[in-house]
């Protein structure tokens, strides 16, 4: 696996290239492939790179049915069909069966901006945000859970102290 940290217009991305995932021929390869799957299952988005000269298929379920079957159901997928300069495909982005499809040419650079903008938009990055906050999906889920726990704690504290009177906050004082 190759790992790289990149920034697209200020948006940080952690890219992991798993190369090809296939049935392992030996134990070391099997361990590497299993680690790749662990990374994929933690991802916010999967990019499938397709050599457009090798297949006309655009639906990931047609290209990699076993791979798609193993993915978490709610994991967003973007299919990136490369070599549009050779295949003559129209550059740009579309949707196929609920998955994003980006056609580009890495050699000429055409369509790469479409992919960059798609990644920024799909990860919630808005270049017009003032003081905006970027977070990964699981970070947002953790923050939502933390907020819920804080509300529960507040309710428990208020419930436990509802009948108690603290000296400084009581409207009446005992005469002692």
CSV table of N, CA and C in Angstrom, one decimal:
chain,number,residue,atom,x,y,z
A,1,UNK,N,0.8,-1.2,0.0
A,1,UNK,CA,0.0,0.0,0.0
A,1,UNK,C,0.9,1.2,0.0
A,2,UNK,N,0.5,2.2,-0.8
A,2,UNK,CA,1.1,3.5,-0.8
A,2,UNK,C,0.2,4.5,-0.1
A,3,UNK,N,0.8,5.3,0.8
A,3,UNK,CA,0.1,6.4,1.5
A,3,UNK,C,0.6,7.7,1.2
A,4,UNK,N,-0.3,8.7,1.0
A,4,UNK,CA,0.2,10.0,0.7
A,4,UNK,C,-0.8,11.0,1.3
A,5,UNK,N,-0.3,12.1,1.9
A,5,UNK,CA,-1.1,13.2,2.4
A,5,UNK,C,-1.0,14.3,1.4
A,6,UNK,N,-2.2,14.7,0.9
A,6,UNK,CA,-2.2,15.8,-0.1
A,6,UNK,C,-3.2,16.9,0.3
A,7,UNK,N,-3.1,18.0,-0.3
A,7,UNK,CA,-4.0,19.1,-0.1
A,7,UNK,C,-4.6,19.5,-1.5
A,8,UNK,N,-5.9,19.6,-1.5
A,8,UNK,CA,-6.6,20.2,-2.7
A,8,UNK,C,-7.2,21.5,-2.3
A,9,UNK,N,-6.6,22.6,-2.8
A,9,UNK,CA,-7.1,23.9,-2.4
A,9,UNK,C,-7.3,24.1,-0.9
A,10,UNK,N,-6.4,23.6,-0.1
A,10,UNK,CA,-6.4,23.7,1.3
A,10,UNK,C,-7.1,22.6,2.0
A,11,UNK,N,-7.8,21.7,1.3
A,11,UNK,CA,-8.5,20.6,1.9
A,11,UNK,C,-7.5,19.4,2.1
A,12,UNK,N,-7.3,19.0,3.3
A,12,UNK,CA,-6.4,17.8,3.4
A,12,UNK,C,-7.0,16.5,3.1
A,13,UNK,N,-6.3,15.7,2.4
A,13,UNK,CA,-6.8,14.3,2.0
A,13,UNK,C,-5.7,13.3,2.3
A,14,UNK,N,-6.1,12.2,2.9
A,14,UNK,CA,-5.2,11.1,3.1
A,14,UNK,C,-5.5,10.1,2.0
A,15,UNK,N,-4.6,9.9,1.1
A,15,UNK,CA,-4.8,9.0,0.0
A,15,UNK,C,-4.1,7.7,0.3
A,16,UNK,N,-4.8,6.6,0.0
A,16,UNK,CA,-4.2,5.2,0.2
A,16,UNK,C,-4.4,4.5,-1.1
A,17,UNK,N,-3.3,4.1,-1.8
A,17,UNK,CA,-3.4,3.3,-3.0
A,17,UNK,C,-3.2,1.9,-2.6
A,18,UNK,N,-4.2,1.1,-2.8
A,18,UNK,CA,-4.1,-0.3,-2.4
A,18,UNK,C,-3.7,-1.2,-3.6
A,19,UNK,N,-3.4,-0.6,-4.7
A,19,UNK,CA,-3.0,-1.3,-6.0
A,19,UNK,C,-4.2,-2.2,-6.3
A,20,UNK,N,-3.9,-3.4,-6.8
A,20,UNK,CA,-5.0,-4.3,-7.2
A,20,UNK,C,-5.3,-5.2,-6.0
A,21,UNK,N,-6.5,-5.4,-5.7
A,21,UNK,CA,-6.9,-6.4,-4.7
A,21,UNK,C,-7.4,-7.7,-5.4
A,22,UNK,N,-6.8,-8.8,-5.0
A,22,UNK,CA,-7.1,-10.0,-5.7
A,22,UNK,C,-6.9,-11.1,-4.6
A,23,UNK,N,-7.2,-12.4,-5.1
A,23,UNK,CA,-6.9,-13.5,-4.2
A,23,UNK,C,-5.4,-13.6,-4.0
A,24,UNK,N,-5.1,-13.8,-2.7
A,24,UNK,CA,-3.6,-13.9,-2.4
A,24,UNK,C,-3.0,-15.3,-2.8
A,25,UNK,N,-1.8,-15.2,-3.2
A,25,UNK,CA,-1.1,-16.4,-3.6
A,25,UNK,C,-0.2,-16.9,-2.5
A,26,UNK,N,0.1,-16.1,-1.5
A,26,UNK,CA,0.9,-16.5,-0.4
A,26,UNK,C,0.4,-15.8,0.9
A,27,UNK,N,1.0,-16.2,2.0
A,27,UNK,CA,0.6,-15.6,3.3
A,27,UNK,C,0.9,-14.1,3.5
A,28,UNK,N,2.1,-13.7,3.0
A,28,UNK,CA,2.5,-12.3,3.1
A,28,UNK,C,1.5,-11.4,2.3
A,29,UNK,N,1.2,-11.9,1.1
A,29,UNK,CA,0.3,-11.1,0.2
A,29,UNK,C,-1.1,-11.1,0.9
A,30,UNK,N,-1.5,-12.2,1.5
A,30,UNK,CA,-2.9,-12.3,2.1
A,30,UNK,C,-2.9,-11.2,3.2
A,31,UNK,N,-1.9,-11.1,4.0
A,31,UNK,CA,-1.9,-10.2,5.1
A,31,UNK,C,-2.0,-8.7,4.6
A,32,UNK,N,-1.2,-8.5,3.5
A,32,UNK,CA,-1.2,-7.1,2.9
A,32,UNK,C,-2.6,-6.8,2.4
A,33,UNK,N,-3.3,-7.7,1.7
A,33,UNK,CA,-4.6,-7.5,1.2
A,33,UNK,C,-5.6,-7.3,2.3
A,34,UNK,N,-5.5,-8.0,3.4
A,34,UNK,CA,-6.4,-7.9,4.5
A,34,UNK,C,-6.2,-6.5,5.2
A,35,UNK,N,-5.0,-6.0,5.2
A,35,UNK,CA,-4.7,-4.6,5.8
A,35,UNK,C,-5.3,-3.6,4.8
A,36,UNK,N,-5.2,-3.8,3.5
A,36,UNK,CA,-5.9,-2.9,2.6
A,36,UNK,C,-7.4,-2.9,2.8
A,37,UNK,N,-8.0,-4.0,3.0
A,37,UNK,CA,-9.4,-4.0,3.3
A,37,UNK,C,-9.8,-3.3,4.6
A,38,UNK,N,-8.9,-3.4,5.6
A,38,UNK,CA,-9.2,-2.6,6.8
A,38,UNK,C,-9.1,-1.1,6.5
A,39,UNK,N,-8.2,-0.7,5.7
A,39,UNK,CA,-8.1,0.7,5.4
A,39,UNK,C,-9.4,1.2,4.6
A,40,UNK,N,-9.8,0.3,3.6
A,40,UNK,CA,-10.9,0.7,2.8
A,40,UNK,C,-12.2,0.8,3.7
A,41,UNK,N,-12.4,-0.1,4.6
A,41,UNK,CA,-13.5,0.0,5.5
A,41,UNK,C,-13.6,1.2,6.4
A,42,UNK,N,-12.4,1.9,6.6
A,42,UNK,CA,-12.4,3.1,7.4
A,42,UNK,C,-12.5,4.3,6.5
A,43,UNK,N,-12.5,4.2,5.2
A,43,UNK,CA,-12.4,5.3,4.3
A,43,UNK,C,-13.7,6.1,4.2
A,44,UNK,N,-13.6,7.3,3.9
A,44,UNK,CA,-14.8,8.2,3.7
A,44,UNK,C,-15.3,8.1,2.2
A,45,UNK,N,-14.5,7.6,1.3
A,45,UNK,CA,-14.8,7.5,-0.1
A,45,UNK,C,-13.8,6.6,-0.7
A,46,UNK,N,-14.3,5.8,-1.7
A,46,UNK,CA,-13.5,4.9,-2.4
A,46,UNK,C,-13.4,5.4,-3.9
A,47,UNK,N,-12.2,5.5,-4.4
A,47,UNK,CA,-12.0,5.9,-5.8
A,47,UNK,C,-11.6,4.6,-6.5
A,48,UNK,N,-12.3,4.2,-7.5
A,48,UNK,CA,-12.0,3.1,-8.4
A,48,UNK,C,-11.3,3.6,-9.7
A,49,UNK,N,-10.1,3.3,-9.9
A,49,UNK,CA,-9.4,3.8,-11.1
A,49,UNK,C,-9.6,2.7,-12.1
A,50,UNK,N,-10.1,3.1,-13.3
A,50,UNK,CA,-10.3,2.2,-14.4
A,50,UNK,C,-9.6,2.6,-15.6
A,51,UNK,N,-8.9,1.7,-16.3
A,51,UNK,CA,-8.2,2.0,-17.6
A,51,UNK,C,-9.4,1.9,-18.6
A,52,UNK,N,-9.8,3.0,-19.1
A,52,UNK,CA,-10.9,3.1,-20.1
A,52,UNK,C,-10.7,2.3,-21.3
A,53,UNK,N,-9.4,1.9,-21.6
A,53,UNK,CA,-9.1,1.1,-22.8
A,53,UNK,C,-9.3,-0.4,-22.6
A,54,UNK,N,-9.6,-0.8,-21.3
A,54,UNK,CA,-9.7,-2.2,-21.1
A,54,UNK,C,-11.1,-2.7,-20.9
A,55,UNK,N,-12.1,-1.8,-20.7
A,55,UNK,CA,-13.5,-2.1,-20.5
A,55,UNK,C,-14.4,-1.0,-20.8
A,56,UNK,N,-15.5,-1.3,-21.3
A,56,UNK,CA,-16.6,-0.2,-21.5
A,56,UNK,C,-17.5,-0.1,-20.3
A,57,UNK,N,-17.3,-1.0,-19.4
A,57,UNK,CA,-18.2,-0.9,-18.2
A,57,UNK,C,-17.9,0.3,-17.4
A,58,UNK,N,-19.0,0.9,-16.8
A,58,UNK,CA,-18.9,2.0,-15.9
A,58,UNK,C,-19.5,1.8,-14.5
A,59,UNK,N,-20.2,0.8,-14.4
A,59,UNK,CA,-20.8,0.4,-13.1
A,59,UNK,C,-19.8,-0.4,-12.3
A,60,UNK,N,-19.4,0.0,-11.1
A,60,UNK,CA,-18.4,-0.8,-10.4
A,60,UNK,C,-18.9,-2.2,-10.1
A,61,UNK,N,-20.2,-2.5,-10.0
A,61,UNK,CA,-20.7,-3.8,-9.7
A,61,UNK,C,-20.5,-4.7,-10.9
A,62,UNK,N,-20.4,-4.1,-12.1
A,62,UNK,CA,-20.1,-4.9,-13.3
A,62,UNK,C,-18.6,-5.2,-13.5
A,63,UNK,N,-17.8,-4.2,-13.0
A,63,UNK,CA,-16.3,-4.3,-13.1
A,63,UNK,C,-15.7,-5.2,-12.0
A,64,UNK,N,-16.1,-5.0,-10.8
A,64,UNK,CA,-15.6,-5.7,-9.6
A,64,UNK,C,-16.7,-6.2,-8.7
A,65,UNK,N,-17.5,-7.2,-9.1
A,65,UNK,CA,-18.7,-7.6,-8.3
A,65,UNK,C,-18.3,-8.1,-6.9
A,66,UNK,N,-17.3,-8.9,-6.8
A,66,UNK,CA,-16.9,-9.4,-5.5
A,66,UNK,C,-16.4,-8.3,-4.6
A,67,UNK,N,-15.7,-7.3,-5.2
A,67,UNK,CA,-15.1,-6.2,-4.4
A,67,UNK,C,-16.3,-5.3,-3.9
A,68,UNK,N,-17.2,-5.0,-4.7
A,68,UNK,CA,-18.4,-4.2,-4.4
A,68,UNK,C,-19.2,-4.9,-3.3
A,69,UNK,N,-19.4,-6.2,-3.4
A,69,UNK,CA,-20.2,-6.9,-2.4
A,69,UNK,C,-19.6,-6.9,-1.0
A,70,UNK,N,-18.2,-6.7,-1.0
A,70,UNK,CA,-17.6,-6.7,0.4
A,70,UNK,C,-17.6,-5.3,1.0
A,71,UNK,N,-17.8,-4.3,0.2
A,71,UNK,CA,-17.7,-2.9,0.7
A,71,UNK,C,-18.9,-2.6,1.7
A,72,UNK,N,-18.6,-1.8,2.7
A,72,UNK,CA,-19.8,-1.3,3.5
A,72,UNK,C,-20.8,-0.7,2.6
A,73,UNK,N,-22.1,-0.9,2.9
A,73,UNK,CA,-23.2,-0.5,2.0
A,73,UNK,C,-23.3,1.0,1.8
A,74,UNK,N,-22.9,1.8,2.8
A,74,UNK,CA,-23.1,3.2,2.7
A,74,UNK,C,-21.8,4.0,2.3
A,75,UNK,N,-20.8,3.2,1.9
A,75,UNK,CA,-19.5,3.9,1.5
A,75,UNK,C,-19.6,4.4,0.1
A,76,UNK,N,-19.4,5.8,0.0
A,76,UNK,CA,-19.6,6.4,-1.3
A,76,UNK,C,-18.4,5.9,-2.3
A,77,UNK,N,-18.8,5.7,-3.5
A,77,UNK,CA,-17.8,5.2,-4.5
A,77,UNK,C,-17.8,6.2,-5.7
A,78,UNK,N,-16.6,6.5,-6.1
A,78,UNK,CA,-16.4,7.3,-7.4
A,78,UNK,C,-15.6,6.4,-8.3
A,79,UNK,N,-16.1,6.2,-9.5
A,79,UNK,CA,-15.4,5.5,-10.5
A,79,UNK,C,-14.6,6.5,-11.4
A,80,UNK,N,-13.4,6.4,-11.5
A,80,UNK,CA,-12.6,7.3,-12.3
A,80,UNK,C,-12.1,6.5,-13.6
A,81,UNK,N,-12.7,6.9,-14.7
A,81,UNK,CA,-12.2,6.2,-16.0
A,81,UNK,C,-11.2,7.1,-16.6
A,82,UNK,N,-10.0,6.5,-16.7
A,82,UNK,CA,-8.8,7.2,-17.3
A,82,UNK,C,-8.7,6.9,-18.8
A,83,UNK,N,-7.9,7.7,-19.4
A,83,UNK,CA,-7.6,7.5,-20.9
A,83,UNK,C,-8.7,8.0,-21.8
A,84,UNK,N,-9.5,9.0,-21.3
A,84,UNK,CA,-10.6,9.5,-22.2
A,84,UNK,C,-10.0,10.1,-23.5
A,85,UNK,N,-8.7,10.5,-23.5
A,85,UNK,CA,-8.1,11.0,-24.7
A,85,UNK,C,-7.9,9.9,-25.7
A,86,UNK,N,-7.8,8.7,-25.3
A,86,UNK,CA,-7.7,7.6,-26.2
A,86,UNK,C,-9.0,7.0,-26.6
A,87,UNK,N,-9.9,6.9,-25.7
A,87,UNK,CA,-11.2,6.2,-25.9
A,87,UNK,C,-12.2,7.2,-26.6
A,88,UNK,N,-12.0,8.5,-26.5
A,88,UNK,CA,-12.9,9.4,-27.1
A,88,UNK,C,-14.1,9.7,-26.2
A,89,UNK,N,-14.1,9.2,-25.0
A,89,UNK,CA,-15.2,9.4,-24.1
A,89,UNK,C,-15.3,10.9,-23.7
A,90,UNK,N,-16.5,11.4,-23.5
A,90,UNK,CA,-16.8,12.8,-23.1
A,90,UNK,C,-16.3,13.0,-21.7
A,91,UNK,N,-15.5,14.0,-21.5
A,91,UNK,CA,-14.9,14.3,-20.2
A,91,UNK,C,-16.0,14.8,-19.3
A,92,UNK,N,-15.9,14.6,-18.0
A,92,UNK,CA,-16.9,15.1,-17.0
A,92,UNK,C,-17.3,14.1,-16.0
A,93,UNK,N,-18.4,14.5,-15.3
A,93,UNK,CA,-18.9,13.7,-14.2
A,93,UNK,C,-20.3,13.4,-14.5
A,94,UNK,N,-20.7,12.2,-14.1
A,94,UNK,CA,-22.1,11.7,-14.1
A,94,UNK,C,-22.4,10.8,-13.0
A,95,UNK,N,-23.6,10.2,-13.0
A,95,UNK,CA,-23.9,9.3,-11.9
A,95,UNK,C,-24.4,8.0,-12.6
A,96,UNK,N,-23.9,6.8,-12.0
A,96,UNK,CA,-24.3,5.5,-12.5
A,96,UNK,C,-24.7,4.7,-11.3
A,97,UNK,N,-26.0,4.3,-11.3
A,97,UNK,CA,-26.5,3.4,-10.2
A,97,UNK,C,-26.0,3.9,-8.8
A,98,UNK,N,-26.2,5.2,-8.6
A,98,UNK,CA,-25.9,5.8,-7.3
A,98,UNK,C,-24.4,6.0,-7.0
A,99,UNK,N,-23.5,5.8,-8.0
A,99,UNK,CA,-22.1,6.0,-7.9
A,99,UNK,C,-21.7,7.2,-8.8
A,100,UNK,N,-20.7,8.0,-8.4
A,100,UNK,CA,-20.2,9.0,-9.2
A,100,UNK,C,-19.3,8.4,-10.2
A,101,UNK,N,-19.3,9.0,-11.4
A,101,UNK,CA,-18.4,8.5,-12.5
A,101,UNK,C,-17.7,9.7,-13.1
A,102,UNK,N,-16.4,9.7,-13.0
A,102,UNK,CA,-15.6,10.8,-13.6
A,102,UNK,C,-14.7,10.3,-14.7
A,103,UNK,N,-14.9,10.9,-15.9
A,103,UNK,CA,-14.1,10.6,-17.0
A,103,UNK,C,-13.0,11.6,-17.2
A,104,UNK,N,-11.7,11.2,-17.4
A,104,UNK,CA,-10.6,12.1,-17.5
A,104,UNK,C,-9.5,11.5,-18.3
A,105,UNK,N,-8.5,12.3,-18.5
A,105,UNK,CA,-7.2,11.9,-19.1
A,105,UNK,C,-6.1,12.3,-18.2
A,106,UNK,N,-5.4,11.4,-17.5
A,106,UNK,CA,-4.3,11.8,-16.7
A,106,UNK,C,-3.1,12.2,-17.5
A,107,UNK,N,-3.0,11.7,-18.7
A,107,UNK,CA,-1.9,12.1,-19.6
A,107,UNK,C,-2.0,13.6,-20.0
A,108,UNK,N,-3.2,14.0,-20.4
A,108,UNK,CA,-3.3,15.4,-20.9
A,108,UNK,C,-3.7,16.3,-19.7
A,109,UNK,N,-4.2,15.8,-18.7
A,109,UNK,CA,-4.7,16.6,-17.5
A,109,UNK,C,-6.1,17.0,-17.7
A,110,UNK,N,-6.7,16.7,-18.8
A,110,UNK,CA,-8.1,17.1,-19.0
A,110,UNK,C,-9.0,16.3,-18.1
A,111,UNK,N,-10.0,17.0,-17.4
A,111,UNK,CA,-10.9,16.3,-16.5
A,111,UNK,C,-10.4,16.2,-15.1
A,112,UNK,N,-9.1,16.4,-14.9
A,112,UNK,CA,-8.6,16.3,-13.5
A,112,UNK,C,-9.2,17.3,-12.6
A,113,UNK,N,-9.5,18.5,-13.1
A,113,UNK,CA,-10.2,19.5,-12.3
A,113,UNK,C,-11.6,19.1,-11.9
A,114,UNK,N,-12.2,18.4,-12.8
A,114,UNK,CA,-13.5,17.8,-12.4
A,114,UNK,C,-13.4,16.9,-11.2
A,115,UNK,N,-12.4,16.0,-11.2
A,115,UNK,CA,-12.2,15.1,-10.1
A,115,UNK,C,-11.9,15.9,-8.8
A,116,UNK,N,-11.0,16.9,-9.0
A,116,UNK,CA,-10.6,17.7,-7.8
A,116,UNK,C,-11.9,18.4,-7.2
A,117,UNK,N,-12.7,19.0,-8.0
A,117,UNK,CA,-13.9,19.6,-7.5
A,117,UNK,C,-14.9,18.6,-6.9
A,118,UNK,N,-15.0,17.5,-7.6
A,118,UNK,CA,-15.9,16.4,-7.0
A,118,UNK,C,-15.4,16.0,-5.6
A,119,UNK,N,-14.1,15.8,-5.5
A,119,UNK,CA,-13.6,15.4,-4.2
A,119,UNK,C,-13.9,16.5,-3.1
A,120,UNK,N,-13.6,17.7,-3.5
A,120,UNK,CA,-13.9,18.8,-2.5
A,120,UNK,C,-15.4,18.9,-2.1
A,121,UNK,N,-16.2,18.8,-3.1
A,121,UNK,CA,-17.7,18.9,-2.9
A,121,UNK,C,-18.1,17.7,-2.0
A,122,UNK,N,-17.7,16.5,-2.4
A,122,UNK,CA,-18.2,15.3,-1.7
A,122,UNK,C,-17.7,15.2,-0.3
A,123,UNK,N,-16.6,15.8,0.0
A,123,UNK,CA,-16.0,15.8,1.4
A,123,UNK,C,-16.5,17.1,2.2
A,124,UNK,N,-17.4,17.8,1.6
A,124,UNK,CA,-18.0,19.0,2.3
A,124,UNK,C,-17.2,20.2,2.3
A,125,UNK,N,-16.2,20.3,1.4
A,125,UNK,CA,-15.3,21.5,1.4
A,125,UNK,C,-16.0,22.6,0.6
A,126,UNK,N,-16.0,23.8,1.2
A,126,UNK,CA,-16.6,24.9,0.5
A,126,UNK,C,-15.5,26.0,0.6
A,127,UNK,N,-15.0,26.4,-0.5
A,127,UNK,CA,-13.9,27.5,-0.5
A,127,UNK,C,-14.5,28.8,-0.1
A,128,UNK,N,-15.8,29.0,0.0
A,128,UNK,CA,-16.4,30.2,0.4
A,128,UNK,C,-16.7,30.3,1.9
A,129,UNK,N,-16.4,29.2,2.6
A,129,UNK,CA,-16.7,29.2,4.0
A,129,UNK,C,-15.7,30.1,4.7
A,130,UNK,N,-16.2,30.9,5.6
A,130,UNK,CA,-15.3,31.8,6.5
A,130,UNK,C,-15.2,31.1,7.8
A,131,UNK,N,-14.0,30.8,8.2
A,131,UNK,CA,-13.8,30.1,9.5
A,131,UNK,C,-14.4,28.7,9.5
A,132,UNK,N,-14.6,28.1,8.4
A,132,UNK,CA,-15.3,26.8,8.3
A,132,UNK,C,-14.5,25.7,9.0
A,133,UNK,N,-15.1,24.6,9.3
A,133,UNK,CA,-14.5,23.5,10.0
A,133,UNK,C,-14.6,22.3,9.1
A,134,UNK,N,-13.5,21.7,8.8
A,134,UNK,CA,-13.5,20.4,8.0
A,134,UNK,C,-13.4,19.2,8.9
A,135,UNK,N,-14.2,18.2,8.7
A,135,UNK,CA,-14.1,17.0,9.5
A,135,UNK,C,-14.4,15.8,8.7
A,136,UNK,N,-13.9,14.7,9.0
A,136,UNK,CA,-14.2,13.5,8.3
A,136,UNK,C,-15.6,13.0,8.9
A,137,UNK,N,-16.2,12.2,8.1
A,137,UNK,CA,-17.6,11.7,8.5
A,137,UNK,C,-17.5,11.1,9.9
A,138,UNK,N,-16.6,10.2,10.2
A,138,UNK,CA,-16.5,9.6,11.5
A,138,UNK,C,-16.2,10.6,12.6
A,139,UNK,N,-15.5,11.7,12.3
A,139,UNK,CA,-15.3,12.7,13.3
A,139,UNK,C,-16.6,13.4,13.6
A,140,UNK,N,-17.4,13.7,12.6
A,140,UNK,CA,-18.7,14.3,12.8
A,140,UNK,C,-19.6,13.4,13.6
A,141,UNK,N,-19.6,12.1,13.3
A,141,UNK,CA,-20.4,11.2,14.1
A,141,UNK,C,-19.9,11.2,15.6
A,142,UNK,N,-18.6,11.2,15.8
A,142,UNK,CA,-18.1,11.2,17.2
A,142,UNK,C,-18.5,12.5,17.9
A,143,UNK,N,-18.4,13.6,17.2
A,143,UNK,CA,-18.9,14.9,17.8
A,143,UNK,C,-20.3,14.9,18.1
A,144,UNK,N,-21.2,14.3,17.2
A,144,UNK,CA,-22.6,14.2,17.5
A,144,UNK,C,-22.9,13.3,18.7
A,145,UNK,N,-22.1,12.2,18.8
A,145,UNK,CA,-22.3,11.3,20.0
A,145,UNK,C,-21.8,12.0,21.3
A,146,UNK,N,-20.7,12.8,21.2
A,146,UNK,CA,-20.3,13.5,22.4
A,146,UNK,C,-21.3,14.5,22.8
A,147,UNK,N,-21.9,15.2,21.9
A,147,UNK,CA,-22.9,16.2,22.2
A,147,UNK,C,-24.1,15.5,22.9
A,148,UNK,N,-24.5,14.4,22.4
A,148,UNK,CA,-25.6,13.6,23.0
A,148,UNK,C,-25.3,13.2,24.4
A,149,UNK,N,-24.0,12.7,24.6
A,149,UNK,CA,-23.6,12.3,26.0
A,149,UNK,C,-23.6,13.5,26.9
A,150,UNK,N,-23.2,14.7,26.4
A,150,UNK,CA,-23.2,15.9,27.3
A,150,UNK,C,-24.6,16.3,27.7
A,151,UNK,N,-25.5,16.2,26.7
A,151,UNK,CA,-26.9,16.5,27.0
A,151,UNK,C,-27.5,15.5,28.1
A,152,UNK,N,-27.2,14.2,27.9
A,152,UNK,CA,-27.6,13.2,28.9
A,152,UNK,C,-27.0,13.5,30.3
A,153,UNK,N,-25.7,13.8,30.3
A,153,UNK,CA,-25.1,14.2,31.6
A,153,UNK,C,-25.7,15.4,32.2
A,154,UNK,N,-26.0,16.4,31.4
A,154,UNK,CA,-26.7,17.6,32.0
A,154,UNK,C,-28.0,17.2,32.6
A,155,UNK,N,-28.8,16.4,31.9
A,155,UNK,CA,-30.1,16.0,32.4
A,155,UNK,C,-30.0,15.3,33.7
A,156,UNK,N,-29.0,14.4,33.7
A,156,UNK,CA,-28.8,13.6,35.0
A,156,UNK,C,-28.4,14.5,36.1
A,157,UNK,N,-27.5,15.4,35.9
A,157,UNK,CA,-27.1,16.3,36.9
A,157,UNK,C,-28.3,17.2,37.4
A,158,UNK,N,-29.0,17.7,36.5
A,158,UNK,CA,-30.2,18.6,36.9
A,158,UNK,C,-31.2,17.8,37.6
A,159,UNK,N,-31.4,16.5,37.2
A,159,UNK,CA,-32.4,15.7,37.9
A,159,UNK,C,-31.9,15.3,39.3
A,160,UNK,N,-30.6,15.0,39.5
A,160,UNK,CA,-30.1,14.7,40.8
A,160,UNK,C,-30.1,15.8,41.7
A,161,UNK,N,-29.9,17.0,41.3
A,161,UNK,CA,-29.8,18.2,42.1
A,161,UNK,C,-31.1,19.0,42.2
A,162,UNK,N,-32.1,18.5,41.6
A,162,UNK,CA,-33.4,19.3,41.5
A,162,UNK,C,-33.9,19.6,42.9
A,163,UNK,N,-33.8,18.7,43.9
A,163,UNK,CA,-34.3,18.9,45.2
A,163,UNK,C,-33.3,19.5,46.2
A,164,UNK,N,-32.1,19.6,45.8
A,164,UNK,CA,-31.1,20.2,46.7
A,164,UNK,C,-31.0,21.7,46.6
A,165,UNK,N,-30.5,22.3,47.6
A,165,UNK,CA,-30.4,23.7,47.7
A,165,UNK,C,-28.9,24.0,48.1
A,166,UNK,N,-28.2,24.7,47.2
A,166,UNK,CA,-26.9,25.1,47.6
A,166,UNK,C,-26.9,26.4,48.3
A,167,UNK,N,-26.1,26.6,49.3
A,167,UNK,CA,-26.1,27.8,50.2
A,167,UNK,C,-26.2,29.1,49.4
A,168,UNK,N,-25.3,29.3,48.5
A,168,UNK,CA,-25.2,30.5,47.8
A,168,UNK,C,-26.4,30.7,46.8
A,169,UNK,N,-27.0,29.6,46.4
A,169,UNK,CA,-28.1,29.8,45.4
A,169,UNK,C,-29.5,29.7,46.0
A,170,UNK,N,-29.6,29.4,47.2
A,170,UNK,CA,-30.9,29.3,47.8
A,170,UNK,C,-31.5,30.7,48.1
A,171,UNK,N,-32.8,30.7,47.9
A,171,UNK,CA,-33.6,31.9,48.1
A,171,UNK,C,-33.8,32.1,49.6
A,172,UNK,N,-33.8,31.0,50.4
A,172,UNK,CA,-34.0,31.1,51.8
A,172,UNK,C,-32.7,30.5,52.5
A,173,UNK,N,-32.5,30.9,53.7
A,173,UNK,CA,-31.4,30.4,54.5
A,173,UNK,C,-31.9,30.0,55.9
A,174,UNK,N,-31.2,29.0,56.3
A,174,UNK,CA,-31.6,28.5,57.7
A,174,UNK,C,-31.1,29.5,58.7
A,175,UNK,N,-31.8,29.6,59.9
A,175,UNK,CA,-31.3,30.4,60.9
A,175,UNK,C,-30.6,29.6,61.9
A,176,UNK,N,-29.3,29.6,61.8
A,176,UNK,CA,-28.5,28.8,62.7
A,176,UNK,C,-27.5,29.6,63.4
